[in-house]
mmCIF file of C-alpha atoms and ligand atoms in Angstrom:
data_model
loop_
_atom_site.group_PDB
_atom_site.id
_atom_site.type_symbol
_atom_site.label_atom_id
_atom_site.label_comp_id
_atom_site.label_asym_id
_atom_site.label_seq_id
_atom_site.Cartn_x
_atom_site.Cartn_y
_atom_site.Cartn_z
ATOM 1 C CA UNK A 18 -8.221 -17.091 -15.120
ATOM 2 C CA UNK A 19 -8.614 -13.192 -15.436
ATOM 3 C CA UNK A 20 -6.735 -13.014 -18.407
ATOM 4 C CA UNK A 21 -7.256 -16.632 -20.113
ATOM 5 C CA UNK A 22 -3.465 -16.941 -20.584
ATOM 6 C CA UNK A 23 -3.028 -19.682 -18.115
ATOM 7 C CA UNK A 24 0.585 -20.680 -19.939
ATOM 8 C CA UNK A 25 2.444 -17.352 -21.334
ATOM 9 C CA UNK A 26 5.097 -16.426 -20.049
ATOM 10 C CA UNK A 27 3.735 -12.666 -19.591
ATOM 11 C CA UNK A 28 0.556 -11.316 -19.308
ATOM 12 C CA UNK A 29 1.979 -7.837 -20.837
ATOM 13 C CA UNK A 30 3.347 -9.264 -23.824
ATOM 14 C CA UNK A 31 3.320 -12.912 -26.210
ATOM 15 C CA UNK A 32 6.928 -13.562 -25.908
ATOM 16 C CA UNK A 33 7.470 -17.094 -25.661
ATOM 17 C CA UNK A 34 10.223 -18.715 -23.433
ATOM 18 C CA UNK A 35 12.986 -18.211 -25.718
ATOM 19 C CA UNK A 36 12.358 -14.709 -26.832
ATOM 20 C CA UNK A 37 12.295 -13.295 -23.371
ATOM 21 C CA UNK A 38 16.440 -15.045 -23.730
ATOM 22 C CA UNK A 39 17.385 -13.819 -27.122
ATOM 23 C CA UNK A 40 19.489 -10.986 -26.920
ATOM 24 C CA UNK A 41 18.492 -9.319 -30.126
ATOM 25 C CA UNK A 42 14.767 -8.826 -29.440
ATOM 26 C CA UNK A 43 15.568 -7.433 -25.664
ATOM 27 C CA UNK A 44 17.571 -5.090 -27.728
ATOM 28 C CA UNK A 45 14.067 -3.886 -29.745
ATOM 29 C CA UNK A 46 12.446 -3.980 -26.172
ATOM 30 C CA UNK A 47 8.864 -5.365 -25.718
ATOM 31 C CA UNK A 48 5.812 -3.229 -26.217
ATOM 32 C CA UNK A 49 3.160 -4.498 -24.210
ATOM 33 C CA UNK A 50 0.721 -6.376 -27.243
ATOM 34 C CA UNK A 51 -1.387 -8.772 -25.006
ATOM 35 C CA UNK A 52 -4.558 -7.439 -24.783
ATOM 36 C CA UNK A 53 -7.833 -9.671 -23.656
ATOM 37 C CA UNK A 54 -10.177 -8.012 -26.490
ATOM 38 C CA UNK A 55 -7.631 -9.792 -29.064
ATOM 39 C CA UNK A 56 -8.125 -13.109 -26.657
ATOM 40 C CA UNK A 57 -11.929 -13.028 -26.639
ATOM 41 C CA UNK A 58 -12.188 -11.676 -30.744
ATOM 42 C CA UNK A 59 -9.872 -15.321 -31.061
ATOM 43 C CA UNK A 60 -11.779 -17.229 -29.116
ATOM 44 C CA UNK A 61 -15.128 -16.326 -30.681
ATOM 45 C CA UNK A 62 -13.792 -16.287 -34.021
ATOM 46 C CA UNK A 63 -12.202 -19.751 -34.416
ATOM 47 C CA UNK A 64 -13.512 -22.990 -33.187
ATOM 48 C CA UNK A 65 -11.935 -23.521 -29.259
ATOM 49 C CA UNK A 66 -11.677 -26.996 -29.666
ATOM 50 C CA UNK A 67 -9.286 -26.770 -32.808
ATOM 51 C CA UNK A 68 -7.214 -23.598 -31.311
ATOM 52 C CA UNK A 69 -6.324 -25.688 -28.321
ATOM 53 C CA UNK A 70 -4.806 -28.210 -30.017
ATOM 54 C CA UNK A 71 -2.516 -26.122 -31.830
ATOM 55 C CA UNK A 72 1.257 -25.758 -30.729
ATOM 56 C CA UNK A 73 1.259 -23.134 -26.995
ATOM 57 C CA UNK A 74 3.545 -20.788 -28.963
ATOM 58 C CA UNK A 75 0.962 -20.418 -31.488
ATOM 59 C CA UNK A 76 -2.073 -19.779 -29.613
ATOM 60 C CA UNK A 77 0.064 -17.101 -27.582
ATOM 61 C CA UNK A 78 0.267 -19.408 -24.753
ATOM 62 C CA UNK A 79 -3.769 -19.213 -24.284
ATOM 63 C CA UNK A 80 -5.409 -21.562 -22.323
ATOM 64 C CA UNK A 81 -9.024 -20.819 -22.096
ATOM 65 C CA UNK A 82 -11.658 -18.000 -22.832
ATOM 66 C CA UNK A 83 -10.765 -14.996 -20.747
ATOM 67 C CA UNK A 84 -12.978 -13.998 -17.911
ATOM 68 C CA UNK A 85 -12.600 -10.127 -17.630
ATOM 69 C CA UNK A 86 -13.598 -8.318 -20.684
ATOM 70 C CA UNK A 87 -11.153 -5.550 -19.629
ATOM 71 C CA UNK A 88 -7.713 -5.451 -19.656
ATOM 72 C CA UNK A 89 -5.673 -5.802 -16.824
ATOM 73 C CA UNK A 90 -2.264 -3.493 -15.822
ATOM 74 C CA UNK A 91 -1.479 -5.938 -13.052
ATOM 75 C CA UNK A 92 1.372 -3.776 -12.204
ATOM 76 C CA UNK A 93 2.255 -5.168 -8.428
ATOM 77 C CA UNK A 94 5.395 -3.194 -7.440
ATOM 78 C CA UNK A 95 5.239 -4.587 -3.977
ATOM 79 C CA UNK A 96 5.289 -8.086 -5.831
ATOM 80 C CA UNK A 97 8.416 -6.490 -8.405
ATOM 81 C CA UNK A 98 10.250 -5.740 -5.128
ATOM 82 C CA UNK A 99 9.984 -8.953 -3.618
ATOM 83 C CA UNK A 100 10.416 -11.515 -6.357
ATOM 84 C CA UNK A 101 13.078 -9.194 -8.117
ATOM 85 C CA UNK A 102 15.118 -9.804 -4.912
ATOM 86 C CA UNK A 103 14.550 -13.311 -4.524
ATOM 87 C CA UNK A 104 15.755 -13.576 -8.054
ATOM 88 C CA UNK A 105 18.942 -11.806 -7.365
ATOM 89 C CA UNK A 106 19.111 -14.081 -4.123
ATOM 90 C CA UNK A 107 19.162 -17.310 -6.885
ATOM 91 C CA UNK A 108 21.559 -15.906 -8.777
ATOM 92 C CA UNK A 109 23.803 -15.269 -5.842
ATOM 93 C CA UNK A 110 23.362 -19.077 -5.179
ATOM 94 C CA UNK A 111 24.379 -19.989 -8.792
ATOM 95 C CA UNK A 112 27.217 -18.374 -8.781
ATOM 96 C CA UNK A 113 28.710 -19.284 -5.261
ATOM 97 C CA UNK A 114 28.139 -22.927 -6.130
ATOM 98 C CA UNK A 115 30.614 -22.266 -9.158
ATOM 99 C CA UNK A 116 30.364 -25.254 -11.924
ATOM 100 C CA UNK A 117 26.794 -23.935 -13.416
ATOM 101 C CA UNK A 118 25.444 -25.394 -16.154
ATOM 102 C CA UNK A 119 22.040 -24.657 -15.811
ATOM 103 C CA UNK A 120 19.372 -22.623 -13.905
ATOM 104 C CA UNK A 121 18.229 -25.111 -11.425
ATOM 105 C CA UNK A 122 16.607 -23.385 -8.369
ATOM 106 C CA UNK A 123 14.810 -25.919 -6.721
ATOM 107 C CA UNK A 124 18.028 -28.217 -6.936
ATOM 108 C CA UNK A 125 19.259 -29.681 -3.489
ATOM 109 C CA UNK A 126 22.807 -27.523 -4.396
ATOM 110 C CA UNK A 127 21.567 -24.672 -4.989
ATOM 111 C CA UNK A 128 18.588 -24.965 -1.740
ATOM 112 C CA UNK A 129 21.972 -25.591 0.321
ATOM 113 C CA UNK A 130 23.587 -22.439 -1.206
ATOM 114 C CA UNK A 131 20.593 -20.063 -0.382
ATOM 115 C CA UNK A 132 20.326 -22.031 3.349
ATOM 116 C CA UNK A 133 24.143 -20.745 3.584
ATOM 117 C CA UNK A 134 23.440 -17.479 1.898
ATOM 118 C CA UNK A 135 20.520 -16.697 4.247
ATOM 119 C CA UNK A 136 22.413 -17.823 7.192
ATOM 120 C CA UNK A 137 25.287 -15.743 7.072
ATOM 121 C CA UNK A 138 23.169 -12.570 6.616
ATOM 122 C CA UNK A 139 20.979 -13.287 10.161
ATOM 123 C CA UNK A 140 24.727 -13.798 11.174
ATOM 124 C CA UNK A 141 26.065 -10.516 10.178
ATOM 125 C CA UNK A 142 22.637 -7.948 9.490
ATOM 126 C CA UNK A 143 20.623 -9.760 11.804
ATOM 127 C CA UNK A 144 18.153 -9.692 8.384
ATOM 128 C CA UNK A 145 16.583 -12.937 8.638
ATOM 129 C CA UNK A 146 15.522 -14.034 5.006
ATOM 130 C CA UNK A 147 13.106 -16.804 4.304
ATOM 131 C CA UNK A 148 12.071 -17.907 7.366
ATOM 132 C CA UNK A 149 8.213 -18.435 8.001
ATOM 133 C CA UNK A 150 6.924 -15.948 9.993
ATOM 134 C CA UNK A 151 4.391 -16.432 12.907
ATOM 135 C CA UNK A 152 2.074 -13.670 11.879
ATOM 136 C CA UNK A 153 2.009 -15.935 8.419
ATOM 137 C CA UNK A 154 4.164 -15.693 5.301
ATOM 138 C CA UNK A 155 7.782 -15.690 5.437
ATOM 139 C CA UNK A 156 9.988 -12.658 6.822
ATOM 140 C CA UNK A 157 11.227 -11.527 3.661
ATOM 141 C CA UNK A 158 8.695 -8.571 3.601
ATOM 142 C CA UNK A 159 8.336 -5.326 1.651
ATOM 143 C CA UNK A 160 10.490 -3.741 4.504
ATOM 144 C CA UNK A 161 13.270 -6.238 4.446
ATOM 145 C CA UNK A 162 13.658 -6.472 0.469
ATOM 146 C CA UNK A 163 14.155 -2.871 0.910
ATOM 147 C CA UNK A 164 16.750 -2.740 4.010
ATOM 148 C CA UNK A 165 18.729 -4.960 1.615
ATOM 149 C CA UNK A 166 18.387 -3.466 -1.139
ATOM 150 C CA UNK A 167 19.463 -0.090 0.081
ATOM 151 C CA UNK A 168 23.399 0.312 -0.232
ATOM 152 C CA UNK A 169 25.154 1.044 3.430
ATOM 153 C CA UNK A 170 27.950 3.446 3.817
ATOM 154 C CA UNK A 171 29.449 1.143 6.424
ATOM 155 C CA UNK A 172 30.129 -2.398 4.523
ATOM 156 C CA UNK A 173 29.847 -4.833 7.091
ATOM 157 C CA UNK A 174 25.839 -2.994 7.302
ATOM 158 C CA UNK A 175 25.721 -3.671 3.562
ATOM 159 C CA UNK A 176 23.711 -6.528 2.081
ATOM 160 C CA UNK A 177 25.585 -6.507 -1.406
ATOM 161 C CA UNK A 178 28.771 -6.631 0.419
ATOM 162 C CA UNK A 179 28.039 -9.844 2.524
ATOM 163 C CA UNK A 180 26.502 -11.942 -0.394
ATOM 164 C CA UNK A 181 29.978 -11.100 -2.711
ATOM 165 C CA UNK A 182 32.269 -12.410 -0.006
ATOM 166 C CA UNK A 183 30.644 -16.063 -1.406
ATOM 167 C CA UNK A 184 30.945 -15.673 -4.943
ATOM 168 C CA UNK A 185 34.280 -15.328 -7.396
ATOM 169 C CA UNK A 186 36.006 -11.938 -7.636
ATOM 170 C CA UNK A 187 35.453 -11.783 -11.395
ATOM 171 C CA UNK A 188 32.085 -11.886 -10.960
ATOM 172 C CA UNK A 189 31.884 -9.095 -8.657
ATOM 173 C CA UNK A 190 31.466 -6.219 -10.817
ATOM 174 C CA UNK A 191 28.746 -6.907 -12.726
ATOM 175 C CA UNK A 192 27.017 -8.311 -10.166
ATOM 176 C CA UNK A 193 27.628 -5.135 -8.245
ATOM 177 C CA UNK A 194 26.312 -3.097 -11.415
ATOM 178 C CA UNK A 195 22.944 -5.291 -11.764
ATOM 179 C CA UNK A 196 21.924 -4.962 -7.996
ATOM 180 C CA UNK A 197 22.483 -1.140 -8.163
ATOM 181 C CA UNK A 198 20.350 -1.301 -11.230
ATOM 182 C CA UNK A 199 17.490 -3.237 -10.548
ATOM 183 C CA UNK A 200 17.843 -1.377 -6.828
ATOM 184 C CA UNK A 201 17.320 1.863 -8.380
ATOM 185 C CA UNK A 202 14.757 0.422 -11.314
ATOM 186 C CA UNK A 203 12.766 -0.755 -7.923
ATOM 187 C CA UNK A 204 12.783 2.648 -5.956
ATOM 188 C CA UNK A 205 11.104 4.785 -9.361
ATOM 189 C CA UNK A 206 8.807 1.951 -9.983
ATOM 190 C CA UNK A 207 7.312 2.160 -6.486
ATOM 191 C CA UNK A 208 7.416 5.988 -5.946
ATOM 192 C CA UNK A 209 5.223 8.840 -6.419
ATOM 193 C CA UNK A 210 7.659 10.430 -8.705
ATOM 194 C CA UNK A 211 7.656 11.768 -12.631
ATOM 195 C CA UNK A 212 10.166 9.279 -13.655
ATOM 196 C CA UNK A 213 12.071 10.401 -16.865
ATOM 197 C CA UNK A 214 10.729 7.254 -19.025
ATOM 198 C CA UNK A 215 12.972 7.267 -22.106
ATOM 199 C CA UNK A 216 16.430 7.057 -19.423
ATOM 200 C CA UNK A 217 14.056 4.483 -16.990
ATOM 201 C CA UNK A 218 14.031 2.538 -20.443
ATOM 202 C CA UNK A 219 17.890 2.634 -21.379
ATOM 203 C CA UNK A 220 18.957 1.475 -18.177
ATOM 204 C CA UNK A 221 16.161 -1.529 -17.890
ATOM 205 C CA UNK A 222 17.538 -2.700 -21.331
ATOM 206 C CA UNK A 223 20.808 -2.383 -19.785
ATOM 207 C CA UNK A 224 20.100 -4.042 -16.994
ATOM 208 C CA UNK A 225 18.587 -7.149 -18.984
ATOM 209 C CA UNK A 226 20.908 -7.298 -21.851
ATOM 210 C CA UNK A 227 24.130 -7.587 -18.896
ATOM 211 C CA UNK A 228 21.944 -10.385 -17.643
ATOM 212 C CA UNK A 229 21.781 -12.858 -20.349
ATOM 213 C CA UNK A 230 25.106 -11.548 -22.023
ATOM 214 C CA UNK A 231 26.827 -12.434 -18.436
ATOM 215 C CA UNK A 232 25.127 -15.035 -17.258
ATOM 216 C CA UNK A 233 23.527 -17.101 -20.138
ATOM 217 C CA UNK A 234 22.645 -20.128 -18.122
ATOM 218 C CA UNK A 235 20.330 -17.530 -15.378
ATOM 219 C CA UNK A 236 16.617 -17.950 -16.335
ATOM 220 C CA UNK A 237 14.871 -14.210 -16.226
ATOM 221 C CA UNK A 238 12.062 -15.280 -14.340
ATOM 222 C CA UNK A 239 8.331 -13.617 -15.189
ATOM 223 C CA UNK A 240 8.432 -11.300 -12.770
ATOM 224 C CA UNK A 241 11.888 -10.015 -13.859
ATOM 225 C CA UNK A 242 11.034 -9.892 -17.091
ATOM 226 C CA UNK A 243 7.611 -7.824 -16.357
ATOM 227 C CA UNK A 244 9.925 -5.457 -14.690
ATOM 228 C CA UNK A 245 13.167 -4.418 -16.979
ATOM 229 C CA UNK A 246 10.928 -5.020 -20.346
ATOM 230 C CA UNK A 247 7.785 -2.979 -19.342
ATOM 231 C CA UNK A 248 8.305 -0.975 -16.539
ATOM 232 C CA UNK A 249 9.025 2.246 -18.359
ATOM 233 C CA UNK A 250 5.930 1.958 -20.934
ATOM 234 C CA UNK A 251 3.810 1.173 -17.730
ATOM 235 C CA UNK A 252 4.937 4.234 -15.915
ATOM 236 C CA UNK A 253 4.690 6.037 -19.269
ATOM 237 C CA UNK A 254 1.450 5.448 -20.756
ATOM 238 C CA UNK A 255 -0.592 3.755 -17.660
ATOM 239 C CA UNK A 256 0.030 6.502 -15.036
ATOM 240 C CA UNK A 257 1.069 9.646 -16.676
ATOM 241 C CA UNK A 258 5.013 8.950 -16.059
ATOM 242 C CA UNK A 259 4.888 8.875 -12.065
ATOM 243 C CA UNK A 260 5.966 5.941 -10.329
ATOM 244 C CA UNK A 261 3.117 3.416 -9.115
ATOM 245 C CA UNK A 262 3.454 4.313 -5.060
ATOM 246 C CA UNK A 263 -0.146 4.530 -5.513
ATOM 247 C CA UNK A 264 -0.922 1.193 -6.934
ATOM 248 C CA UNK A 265 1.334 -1.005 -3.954
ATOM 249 C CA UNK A 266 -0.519 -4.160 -3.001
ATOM 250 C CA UNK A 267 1.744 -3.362 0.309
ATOM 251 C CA UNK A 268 -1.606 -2.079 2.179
ATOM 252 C CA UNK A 269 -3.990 -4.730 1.385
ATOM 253 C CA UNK A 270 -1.098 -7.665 1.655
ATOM 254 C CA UNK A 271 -0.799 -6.631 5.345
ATOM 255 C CA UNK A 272 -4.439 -6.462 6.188
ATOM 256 C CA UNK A 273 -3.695 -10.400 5.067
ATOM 257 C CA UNK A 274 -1.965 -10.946 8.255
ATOM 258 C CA UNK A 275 -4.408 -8.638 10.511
ATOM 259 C CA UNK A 276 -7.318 -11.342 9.284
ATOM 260 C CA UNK A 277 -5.384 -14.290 9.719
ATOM 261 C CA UNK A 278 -5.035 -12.876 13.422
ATOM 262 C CA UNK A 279 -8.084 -12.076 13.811
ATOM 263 C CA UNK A 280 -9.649 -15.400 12.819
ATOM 264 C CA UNK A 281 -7.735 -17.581 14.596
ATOM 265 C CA UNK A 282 -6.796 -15.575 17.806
ATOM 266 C CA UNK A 283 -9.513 -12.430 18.665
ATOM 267 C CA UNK A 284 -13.069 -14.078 17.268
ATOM 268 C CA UNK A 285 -15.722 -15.834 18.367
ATOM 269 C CA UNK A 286 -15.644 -19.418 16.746
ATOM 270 C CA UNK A 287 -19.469 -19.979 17.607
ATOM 271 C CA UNK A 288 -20.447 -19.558 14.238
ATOM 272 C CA UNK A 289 -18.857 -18.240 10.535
ATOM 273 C CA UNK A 290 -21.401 -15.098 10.785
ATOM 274 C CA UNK A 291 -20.167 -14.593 14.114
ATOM 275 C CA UNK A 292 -15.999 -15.095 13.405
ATOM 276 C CA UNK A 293 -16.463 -12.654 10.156
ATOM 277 C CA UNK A 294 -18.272 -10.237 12.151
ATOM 278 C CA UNK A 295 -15.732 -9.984 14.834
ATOM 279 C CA UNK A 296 -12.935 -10.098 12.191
ATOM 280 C CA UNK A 297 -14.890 -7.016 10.441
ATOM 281 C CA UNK A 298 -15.298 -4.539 13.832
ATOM 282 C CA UNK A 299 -11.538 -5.425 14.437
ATOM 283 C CA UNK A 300 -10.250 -4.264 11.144
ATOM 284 C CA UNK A 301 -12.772 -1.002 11.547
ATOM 285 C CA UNK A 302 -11.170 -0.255 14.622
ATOM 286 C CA UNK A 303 -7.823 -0.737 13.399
ATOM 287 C CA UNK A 304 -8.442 2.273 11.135
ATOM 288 C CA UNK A 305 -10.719 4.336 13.137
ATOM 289 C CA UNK A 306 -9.474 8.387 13.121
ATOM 290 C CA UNK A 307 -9.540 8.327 16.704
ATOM 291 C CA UNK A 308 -8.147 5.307 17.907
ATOM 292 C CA UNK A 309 -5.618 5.880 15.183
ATOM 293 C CA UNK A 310 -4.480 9.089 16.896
ATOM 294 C CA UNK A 311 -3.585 7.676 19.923
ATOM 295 C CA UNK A 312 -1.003 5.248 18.099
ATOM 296 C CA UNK A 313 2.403 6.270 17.789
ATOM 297 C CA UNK A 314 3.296 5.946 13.734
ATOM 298 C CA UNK A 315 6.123 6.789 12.827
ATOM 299 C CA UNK A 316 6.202 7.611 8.891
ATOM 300 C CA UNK A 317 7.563 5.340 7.022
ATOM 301 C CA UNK A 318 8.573 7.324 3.394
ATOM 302 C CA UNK A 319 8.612 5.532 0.407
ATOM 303 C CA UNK A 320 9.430 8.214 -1.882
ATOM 304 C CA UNK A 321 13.295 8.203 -2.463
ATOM 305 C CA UNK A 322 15.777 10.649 0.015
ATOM 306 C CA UNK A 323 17.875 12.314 -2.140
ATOM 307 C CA UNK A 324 19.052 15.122 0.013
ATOM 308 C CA UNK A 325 21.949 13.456 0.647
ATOM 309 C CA UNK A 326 23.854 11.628 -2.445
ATOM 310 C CA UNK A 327 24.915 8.499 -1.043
ATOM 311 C CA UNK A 328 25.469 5.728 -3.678
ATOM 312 C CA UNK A 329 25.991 5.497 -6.800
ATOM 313 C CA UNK A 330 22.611 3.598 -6.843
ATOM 314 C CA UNK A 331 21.201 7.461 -5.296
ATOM 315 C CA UNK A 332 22.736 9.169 -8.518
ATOM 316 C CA UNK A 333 21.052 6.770 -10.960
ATOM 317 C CA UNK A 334 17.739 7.387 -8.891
ATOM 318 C CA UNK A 335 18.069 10.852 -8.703
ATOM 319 C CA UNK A 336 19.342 10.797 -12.531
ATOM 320 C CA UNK A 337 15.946 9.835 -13.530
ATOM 321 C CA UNK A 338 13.729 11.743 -11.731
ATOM 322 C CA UNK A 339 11.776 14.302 -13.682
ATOM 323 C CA UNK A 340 11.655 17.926 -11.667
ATOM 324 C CA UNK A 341 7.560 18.607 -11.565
ATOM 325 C CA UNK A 342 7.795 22.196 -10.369
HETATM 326 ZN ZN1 ZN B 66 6.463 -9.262 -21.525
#
């Protein structure tokens, strides 16, 4: 609505469908070119009725008159996190059903393959994936993505390690290779380090070009794409080349569930005035100095721990960190 383009593919850039696939054009990368001046300038230059009739690819997937005049970094590295691992989870489900012809995630096969997938790591990590959660949402949170994301010096505590026992042996390498990649390409994007840009960049392309060039039938879903093709130029020239800790959705997505609680469980229900008002004092309370220091928080460090080497994901990571001092 924001942003008018109800059907592109990216709000960064006017890649159709098929570009964001084609090998050779991943390979010139993807400067971010959507901007919603050009949008509005189109839509008060040429009559609306006649633009909207013309092909989606050639209206850069516009749909109506955009609402902001400004434009919009909707950078979401919580978001990046989350649906860059559910993508990986899909792909892990392709492959262990074997005769793939197409990406079909919502297909009964492949639901039964994630079903299996998830199963076996409650079974083994006691990580359970998926599953709708009572405080609302599912459990596969910011905190879980990232337990599974982060390589384990003990394999049977290792994510990767459980999801390749499903899938062919010749497809363990790369896969290995991609998760380590988009792992590490995940950690810089949501910390509050100077990421070196240019190398963030190399290994993104990488990172998309062993995608389609090993799996050709695997769809590189929006948020995916968002992620290897403009991650660097975001970090680059939209925060001064840190990573966007700053700019997580993590804090307000979890207030979500403190409201929902709130509402339903510790409010009046007299009146809507009455329910919001109670909802309001509870979320003041809940970050009141004082009542806050009697809670016993235990820091929870996003910014990567590199005092130790442990992975080769840890030597990418660290590879691409920029010393400030
Ligand atoms: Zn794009």
């Amino acid at each position: 609505m924001l942003s008018g383009a109800g059907g592109a593919n990216c709000q960064m850039c006017t890649a159709t469908f098929q570009q964001i696939h084609d090998i050779s054009i991943v390979q010139n990368g993807f400067p971010i070119n959507r901007t919603i001046r050009d949008a509005r300038d189109v839509f008060d230059e040429v009559d609306e009725e006649v633009f909207l009739s013309l092909p989606t690819n050639q209206r850069f997937n516009l749909t109506h008159k955009p609402i902001s005049e400004k434009d919009i970094i909707s950078a979401s590295p919580l978001h990046a996190y989350l649906r860059t691992f559910s993508w990986f989870l899909l792909l892990i489900c392709h492959l262990q059903y074997g005769a793939i012809q197409q990406w079909s995630p919502t297909s009964p096969i492949i639901l039964g393959a994630r079903k299996f997938i998830t199963s076996l790591i409650e079974e083994k990590l006691s990580i359970s994936i998926d599953t709708p959660s009572v405080q609302g949402g599912t459990t596969t949170t910011g905190n879980v993505v990232r337990r599974c994301f982060t390589r384990s010096d003990d394999t049977v505590e290792d994510f990767l390690y459980w999801v390749l026992t499903v899938v062919p042996q010749e497809t363990h390498q790369v896969a290995t290779t991609i998760f380590n990649n988009l792992s590490a390409i995940l950690r810089l994007y949501n910390s509050n380090r100077k990421v070196d840009t240019e190398g963030l960049d190399n290994v993104c392309r990488e990172t998309y070009e062993s995608i389609l060039i090993n799996f050709s039938w695997a769809h590189v879903t929006p948020t995916l794409h968002k992620l290897l093709a403009h991650a660097p130029q975001i970090i680059a020239d939209h925060n001064d080349g840190f990573g966007l800790e700053d700019l997580s959705e993590e804090g307000l997505e979890s207030c979500n569930k403190l409201v929902w609680q709130y509402r339903e469980r510790l409010s009046r229900k007299f009146s809507f005035e009455d329910n919001v008002k109670d909802v309001f004092v509870r979320l003041i309370s809940q970050s009141d100095p004082i009542l806050a220091s009697f809670r016993n928080i235990t820091k929870n460090d996003s910014e990567p721990d590199l005092s130790e080497l442990k992975s080769c994901q840890d030597i990418l990571v660290k590879s691409l960190i920029m010393n400030t001092l």
